[in-house]
């Protein structure tokens, strides 16, 4: 959805955004098939997911506090939700 919003607004999609989307998608797919794993692996995956989600929130906070000097700034209103377990 984030890439779709960027493309629709004719904004530039950065390499960091694409990497972030791929990582979160990978964790979502892994969590989807988590009943096939042991409990310890599931807890490690959930912990890494929450850590990355927290880092994303810190990055968004930093970007709001120190805005870039661009005229067409796209404000991110889409949040990544926790996958259904």
Short mmCIF file of N, CA, C and O in Angstrom, two decimals:
data_model
loop_
_atom_site.label_atom_id
_atom_site.label_comp_id
_atom_site.label_asym_id
_atom_site.label_seq_id
_atom_site.Cartn_x
_atom_site.Cartn_y
_atom_site.Cartn_z
N UNK A 1 0.82 -1.19 0.00
CA UNK A 1 0.00 0.00 0.00
C UNK A 1 0.87 1.25 0.00
O UNK A 1 0.51 2.23 -0.63
N UNK A 2 1.98 1.20 0.70
CA UNK A 2 2.84 2.38 0.77
C UNK A 2 3.41 2.73 -0.59
O UNK A 2 3.40 3.90 -0.99
N UNK A 3 3.86 1.73 -1.33
CA UNK A 3 4.40 2.00 -2.67
C UNK A 3 3.30 2.53 -3.58
O UNK A 3 3.53 3.43 -4.39
N UNK A 4 2.09 1.98 -3.47
CA UNK A 4 0.97 2.45 -4.27
C UNK A 4 0.69 3.93 -3.99
O UNK A 4 0.46 4.72 -4.92
N UNK A 5 0.73 4.33 -2.72
CA UNK A 5 0.49 5.74 -2.37
C UNK A 5 1.60 6.62 -2.93
O UNK A 5 1.34 7.70 -3.47
N UNK A 6 2.84 6.17 -2.82
CA UNK A 6 3.96 6.95 -3.38
C UNK A 6 3.80 7.11 -4.89
O UNK A 6 4.00 8.20 -5.44
N UNK A 7 3.48 6.03 -5.59
CA UNK A 7 3.34 6.10 -7.05
C UNK A 7 2.16 6.98 -7.44
O UNK A 7 2.25 7.77 -8.37
N UNK A 8 1.06 6.86 -6.71
CA UNK A 8 -0.13 7.66 -7.03
C UNK A 8 0.12 9.15 -6.84
O UNK A 8 -0.42 9.97 -7.58
N UNK A 9 0.95 9.51 -5.87
CA UNK A 9 1.26 10.92 -5.62
C UNK A 9 2.48 11.40 -6.40
O UNK A 9 2.95 12.51 -6.18
N UNK A 10 2.98 10.57 -7.30
CA UNK A 10 4.15 10.89 -8.13
C UNK A 10 5.35 11.26 -7.27
O UNK A 10 6.11 12.16 -7.61
N UNK A 11 5.51 10.58 -6.13
CA UNK A 11 6.65 10.82 -5.26
C UNK A 11 7.74 9.79 -5.55
O UNK A 11 7.48 8.73 -6.09
N UNK A 12 8.93 10.13 -5.14
CA UNK A 12 10.08 9.24 -5.34
C UNK A 12 10.09 8.20 -4.23
O UNK A 12 10.01 8.52 -3.05
N UNK A 13 10.20 6.94 -4.60
CA UNK A 13 10.27 5.84 -3.63
C UNK A 13 11.74 5.57 -3.36
O UNK A 13 12.49 5.23 -4.27
N UNK A 14 12.15 5.72 -2.11
CA UNK A 14 13.56 5.54 -1.77
C UNK A 14 13.89 4.06 -1.59
O UNK A 14 13.02 3.23 -1.37
N UNK A 15 15.18 3.77 -1.65
CA UNK A 15 15.65 2.40 -1.47
C UNK A 15 15.35 1.92 -0.05
O UNK A 15 15.01 0.76 0.16
N UNK A 16 15.45 2.81 0.93
CA UNK A 16 15.17 2.46 2.32
C UNK A 16 13.72 2.05 2.52
O UNK A 16 13.42 1.12 3.27
N UNK A 17 12.80 2.75 1.85
CA UNK A 17 11.38 2.41 1.96
C UNK A 17 11.10 1.04 1.36
O UNK A 17 10.37 0.24 1.94
N UNK A 18 11.69 0.76 0.21
CA UNK A 18 11.48 -0.54 -0.43
C UNK A 18 12.06 -1.65 0.44
O UNK A 18 11.44 -2.69 0.62
N UNK A 19 13.24 -1.43 1.02
CA UNK A 19 13.85 -2.42 1.90
C UNK A 19 12.99 -2.66 3.12
O UNK A 19 12.78 -3.81 3.53
N UNK A 20 12.48 -1.59 3.70
CA UNK A 20 11.61 -1.71 4.87
C UNK A 20 10.35 -2.50 4.56
O UNK A 20 9.92 -3.37 5.33
N UNK A 21 9.76 -2.26 3.41
CA UNK A 21 8.55 -2.97 3.00
C UNK A 21 8.84 -4.46 2.82
O UNK A 21 8.07 -5.32 3.25
N UNK A 22 9.96 -4.79 2.20
CA UNK A 22 10.32 -6.19 1.97
C UNK A 22 10.56 -6.91 3.30
O UNK A 22 10.12 -8.05 3.49
N UNK A 23 11.23 -6.24 4.25
CA UNK A 23 11.50 -6.85 5.54
C UNK A 23 10.20 -7.12 6.29
O UNK A 23 9.98 -8.21 6.83
N UNK A 24 9.31 -6.13 6.35
CA UNK A 24 8.05 -6.32 7.06
C UNK A 24 7.18 -7.37 6.37
O UNK A 24 6.48 -8.14 7.03
N UNK A 25 7.21 -7.42 5.05
CA UNK A 25 6.46 -8.44 4.34
C UNK A 25 7.01 -9.83 4.67
O UNK A 25 6.24 -10.78 4.87
N UNK A 26 8.33 -9.94 4.72
CA UNK A 26 8.95 -11.22 5.06
C UNK A 26 8.55 -11.69 6.46
O UNK A 26 8.24 -12.86 6.67
N UNK A 27 8.55 -10.77 7.42
CA UNK A 27 8.14 -11.15 8.77
C UNK A 27 6.65 -11.48 8.83
O UNK A 27 6.24 -12.38 9.58
N UNK A 28 5.84 -10.81 8.04
CA UNK A 28 4.42 -11.13 8.02
C UNK A 28 4.15 -12.51 7.45
O UNK A 28 3.35 -13.27 7.99
N UNK A 29 4.85 -12.87 6.39
CA UNK A 29 4.68 -14.20 5.79
C UNK A 29 5.21 -15.27 6.74
O UNK A 29 4.59 -16.32 6.91
N UNK A 30 6.33 -14.98 7.40
CA UNK A 30 6.88 -15.93 8.37
C UNK A 30 5.91 -16.13 9.53
O UNK A 30 5.71 -17.26 9.99
N UNK A 31 5.30 -15.06 10.01
CA UNK A 31 4.35 -15.17 11.11
C UNK A 31 3.08 -15.91 10.66
O UNK A 31 2.42 -16.56 11.47
N UNK A 32 2.74 -15.80 9.40
CA UNK A 32 1.57 -16.48 8.88
C UNK A 32 1.75 -18.00 8.94
O UNK A 32 0.82 -18.73 9.25
N UNK A 33 2.94 -18.46 8.67
CA UNK A 33 3.23 -19.89 8.69
C UNK A 33 3.88 -20.33 9.99
O UNK A 33 4.50 -21.38 10.05
N UNK A 34 3.75 -19.54 11.04
CA UNK A 34 4.42 -19.83 12.30
C UNK A 34 3.94 -21.09 13.02
O UNK A 34 4.70 -21.63 13.81
N UNK A 35 2.73 -21.60 12.82
CA UNK A 35 2.38 -22.85 13.51
C UNK A 35 3.28 -24.02 13.11
O UNK A 35 3.31 -25.02 13.81
N UNK A 36 4.00 -23.90 12.02
CA UNK A 36 4.88 -24.97 11.59
C UNK A 36 6.21 -24.96 12.35
O UNK A 36 7.01 -25.87 12.21
N UNK A 37 6.47 -23.89 13.13
CA UNK A 37 7.74 -23.74 13.84
C UNK A 37 7.56 -24.04 15.33
O UNK A 37 6.45 -24.19 15.82
N UNK A 38 8.67 -24.07 16.04
CA UNK A 38 8.65 -24.26 17.47
C UNK A 38 8.38 -22.92 18.16
O UNK A 38 8.55 -21.86 17.58
N UNK A 39 8.01 -22.97 19.42
CA UNK A 39 7.64 -21.77 20.16
C UNK A 39 8.80 -20.79 20.28
O UNK A 39 8.61 -19.58 20.15
N UNK A 40 10.01 -21.28 20.49
CA UNK A 40 11.16 -20.38 20.64
C UNK A 40 11.41 -19.57 19.37
O UNK A 40 11.69 -18.37 19.44
N UNK A 41 11.31 -20.21 18.21
CA UNK A 41 11.51 -19.48 16.96
C UNK A 41 10.42 -18.45 16.73
O UNK A 41 10.67 -17.35 16.23
N UNK A 42 9.20 -18.80 17.12
CA UNK A 42 8.08 -17.85 16.96
C UNK A 42 8.31 -16.63 17.84
O UNK A 42 8.11 -15.49 17.40
N UNK A 43 8.74 -16.83 19.07
CA UNK A 43 8.98 -15.71 19.98
C UNK A 43 10.13 -14.83 19.50
O UNK A 43 10.07 -13.60 19.63
N UNK A 44 11.16 -15.43 18.92
CA UNK A 44 12.26 -14.63 18.37
C UNK A 44 11.77 -13.81 17.19
O UNK A 44 12.10 -12.62 17.07
N UNK A 45 10.97 -14.38 16.31
CA UNK A 45 10.44 -13.65 15.16
C UNK A 45 9.55 -12.50 15.62
O UNK A 45 9.65 -11.38 15.10
N UNK A 46 8.71 -12.74 16.62
CA UNK A 46 7.84 -11.68 17.14
C UNK A 46 8.67 -10.57 17.77
O UNK A 46 8.38 -9.38 17.59
N UNK A 47 9.72 -10.94 18.52
CA UNK A 47 10.58 -9.94 19.14
C UNK A 47 11.29 -9.07 18.10
O UNK A 47 11.35 -7.85 18.24
N UNK A 48 11.81 -9.69 17.06
CA UNK A 48 12.46 -8.93 15.99
C UNK A 48 11.46 -8.03 15.29
O UNK A 48 11.76 -6.88 14.97
N UNK A 49 10.24 -8.53 15.07
CA UNK A 49 9.20 -7.73 14.43
C UNK A 49 8.88 -6.49 15.26
O UNK A 49 8.80 -5.38 14.74
N UNK A 50 8.70 -6.67 16.57
CA UNK A 50 8.40 -5.53 17.43
C UNK A 50 9.56 -4.55 17.48
O UNK A 50 9.36 -3.33 17.54
N UNK A 51 10.79 -5.06 17.47
CA UNK A 51 11.94 -4.18 17.46
C UNK A 51 11.97 -3.33 16.19
O UNK A 51 12.17 -2.11 16.25
N UNK A 52 11.75 -3.96 15.04
CA UNK A 52 11.74 -3.22 13.78
C UNK A 52 10.57 -2.24 13.72
O UNK A 52 10.70 -1.13 13.19
N UNK A 53 9.43 -2.63 14.27
CA UNK A 53 8.27 -1.73 14.30
C UNK A 53 8.56 -0.52 15.17
O UNK A 53 8.23 0.61 14.82
N UNK A 54 9.21 -0.74 16.31
CA UNK A 54 9.60 0.38 17.17
C UNK A 54 10.59 1.30 16.49
O UNK A 54 10.51 2.53 16.61
N UNK A 55 11.55 0.73 15.77
CA UNK A 55 12.51 1.55 15.03
C UNK A 55 11.82 2.37 13.95
O UNK A 55 12.19 3.51 13.69
N UNK A 56 10.78 1.79 13.33
CA UNK A 56 10.00 2.52 12.33
C UNK A 56 9.28 3.70 12.96
O UNK A 56 9.25 4.79 12.40
N UNK A 57 8.71 3.51 14.15
CA UNK A 57 8.04 4.60 14.84
C UNK A 57 9.04 5.70 15.24
O UNK A 57 8.73 6.89 15.13
N UNK A 58 10.23 5.31 15.68
CA UNK A 58 11.25 6.29 16.02
C UNK A 58 11.68 7.07 14.78
O UNK A 58 11.87 8.29 14.82
N UNK A 59 11.81 6.37 13.65
CA UNK A 59 12.19 7.05 12.39
C UNK A 59 11.10 8.05 11.97
O UNK A 59 11.41 9.17 11.58
N UNK A 60 9.83 7.64 12.09
CA UNK A 60 8.74 8.56 11.74
C UNK A 60 8.72 9.76 12.67
O UNK A 60 8.48 10.89 12.23
N UNK A 61 8.97 9.55 13.96
CA UNK A 61 9.02 10.65 14.92
C UNK A 61 10.13 11.61 14.57
O UNK A 61 9.95 12.83 14.58
N UNK A 62 11.31 11.07 14.25
CA UNK A 62 12.45 11.91 13.89
C UNK A 62 12.16 12.72 12.63
O UNK A 62 12.53 13.88 12.52
N UNK A 63 11.49 12.09 11.66
CA UNK A 63 11.18 12.80 10.41
C UNK A 63 10.16 13.91 10.65
O UNK A 63 10.16 14.91 9.94
N UNK A 64 9.27 13.76 11.64
CA UNK A 64 8.30 14.81 11.93
C UNK A 64 8.95 15.95 12.71
O UNK A 64 8.57 17.10 12.54
N UNK A 65 9.90 15.64 13.57
CA UNK A 65 10.57 16.67 14.36
C UNK A 65 11.51 17.49 13.49
O UNK A 65 11.57 18.71 13.60
N UNK A 66 12.28 16.82 12.64
CA UNK A 66 13.24 17.49 11.77
C UNK A 66 12.78 17.30 10.32
O UNK A 66 13.23 16.39 9.63
N UNK A 67 11.85 18.14 9.86
CA UNK A 67 11.35 17.94 8.49
C UNK A 67 12.38 18.34 7.44
O UNK A 67 13.22 19.20 7.66
N UNK A 68 12.31 17.65 6.31
CA UNK A 68 13.16 18.00 5.18
C UNK A 68 12.58 19.23 4.51
O UNK A 68 11.39 19.52 4.61
N UNK A 69 13.40 19.94 3.77
CA UNK A 69 12.97 21.17 3.11
C UNK A 69 12.50 20.89 1.69
O UNK A 69 13.05 21.39 0.73
N UNK A 70 11.49 20.07 1.56
CA UNK A 70 10.91 19.78 0.25
C UNK A 70 9.50 20.31 0.21
O UNK A 70 8.79 20.33 1.21
N UNK A 71 9.08 20.72 -0.96
CA UNK A 71 7.75 21.29 -1.10
C UNK A 71 6.67 20.21 -1.13
O UNK A 71 5.61 20.37 -0.54
N UNK A 72 6.92 19.13 -1.84
CA UNK A 72 5.92 18.06 -1.99
C UNK A 72 6.23 16.91 -1.06
O UNK A 72 6.55 15.81 -1.49
N UNK A 73 6.13 17.15 0.21
CA UNK A 73 6.41 16.10 1.19
C UNK A 73 5.18 15.24 1.37
O UNK A 73 4.09 15.74 1.63
N UNK A 74 5.37 13.93 1.24
CA UNK A 74 4.27 12.98 1.44
C UNK A 74 4.27 12.57 2.90
O UNK A 74 5.24 12.04 3.40
N UNK A 75 3.18 12.85 3.59
CA UNK A 75 3.08 12.46 4.98
C UNK A 75 2.57 11.05 5.06
O UNK A 75 1.57 10.71 4.46
N UNK A 76 3.28 10.22 5.82
CA UNK A 76 2.89 8.82 5.96
C UNK A 76 1.77 8.71 6.98
O UNK A 76 1.94 9.01 8.13
N UNK A 77 0.65 8.27 6.53
CA UNK A 77 -0.48 8.03 7.41
C UNK A 77 -0.78 6.55 7.52
O UNK A 77 -1.63 6.15 8.29
N UNK A 78 -0.10 5.72 6.74
CA UNK A 78 -0.33 4.28 6.74
C UNK A 78 0.60 3.67 7.77
O UNK A 78 1.80 3.89 7.76
N UNK A 79 0.06 2.90 8.70
CA UNK A 79 0.85 2.23 9.71
C UNK A 79 0.82 0.73 9.44
O UNK A 79 -0.19 0.18 9.01
N UNK A 80 1.92 0.08 9.74
CA UNK A 80 2.02 -1.36 9.56
C UNK A 80 1.45 -2.02 10.82
O UNK A 80 1.91 -1.76 11.92
N UNK A 81 0.45 -2.85 10.64
CA UNK A 81 -0.17 -3.48 11.79
C UNK A 81 0.45 -4.84 12.08
O UNK A 81 1.13 -5.42 11.25
N UNK A 82 0.21 -5.32 13.27
CA UNK A 82 0.72 -6.60 13.69
C UNK A 82 -0.02 -7.71 12.93
O UNK A 82 -1.24 -7.68 12.79
N UNK A 83 0.72 -8.69 12.39
CA UNK A 83 0.05 -9.77 11.67
C UNK A 83 -0.83 -10.60 12.61
O UNK A 83 -0.56 -10.70 13.80
N UNK A 84 -1.86 -11.20 12.06
CA UNK A 84 -2.78 -12.02 12.84
C UNK A 84 -2.12 -13.36 13.11
O UNK A 84 -1.67 -14.04 12.22
N UNK A 85 -2.05 -13.73 14.37
CA UNK A 85 -1.43 -15.01 14.75
C UNK A 85 -2.50 -16.02 15.03
O UNK A 85 -3.48 -15.77 15.64
#
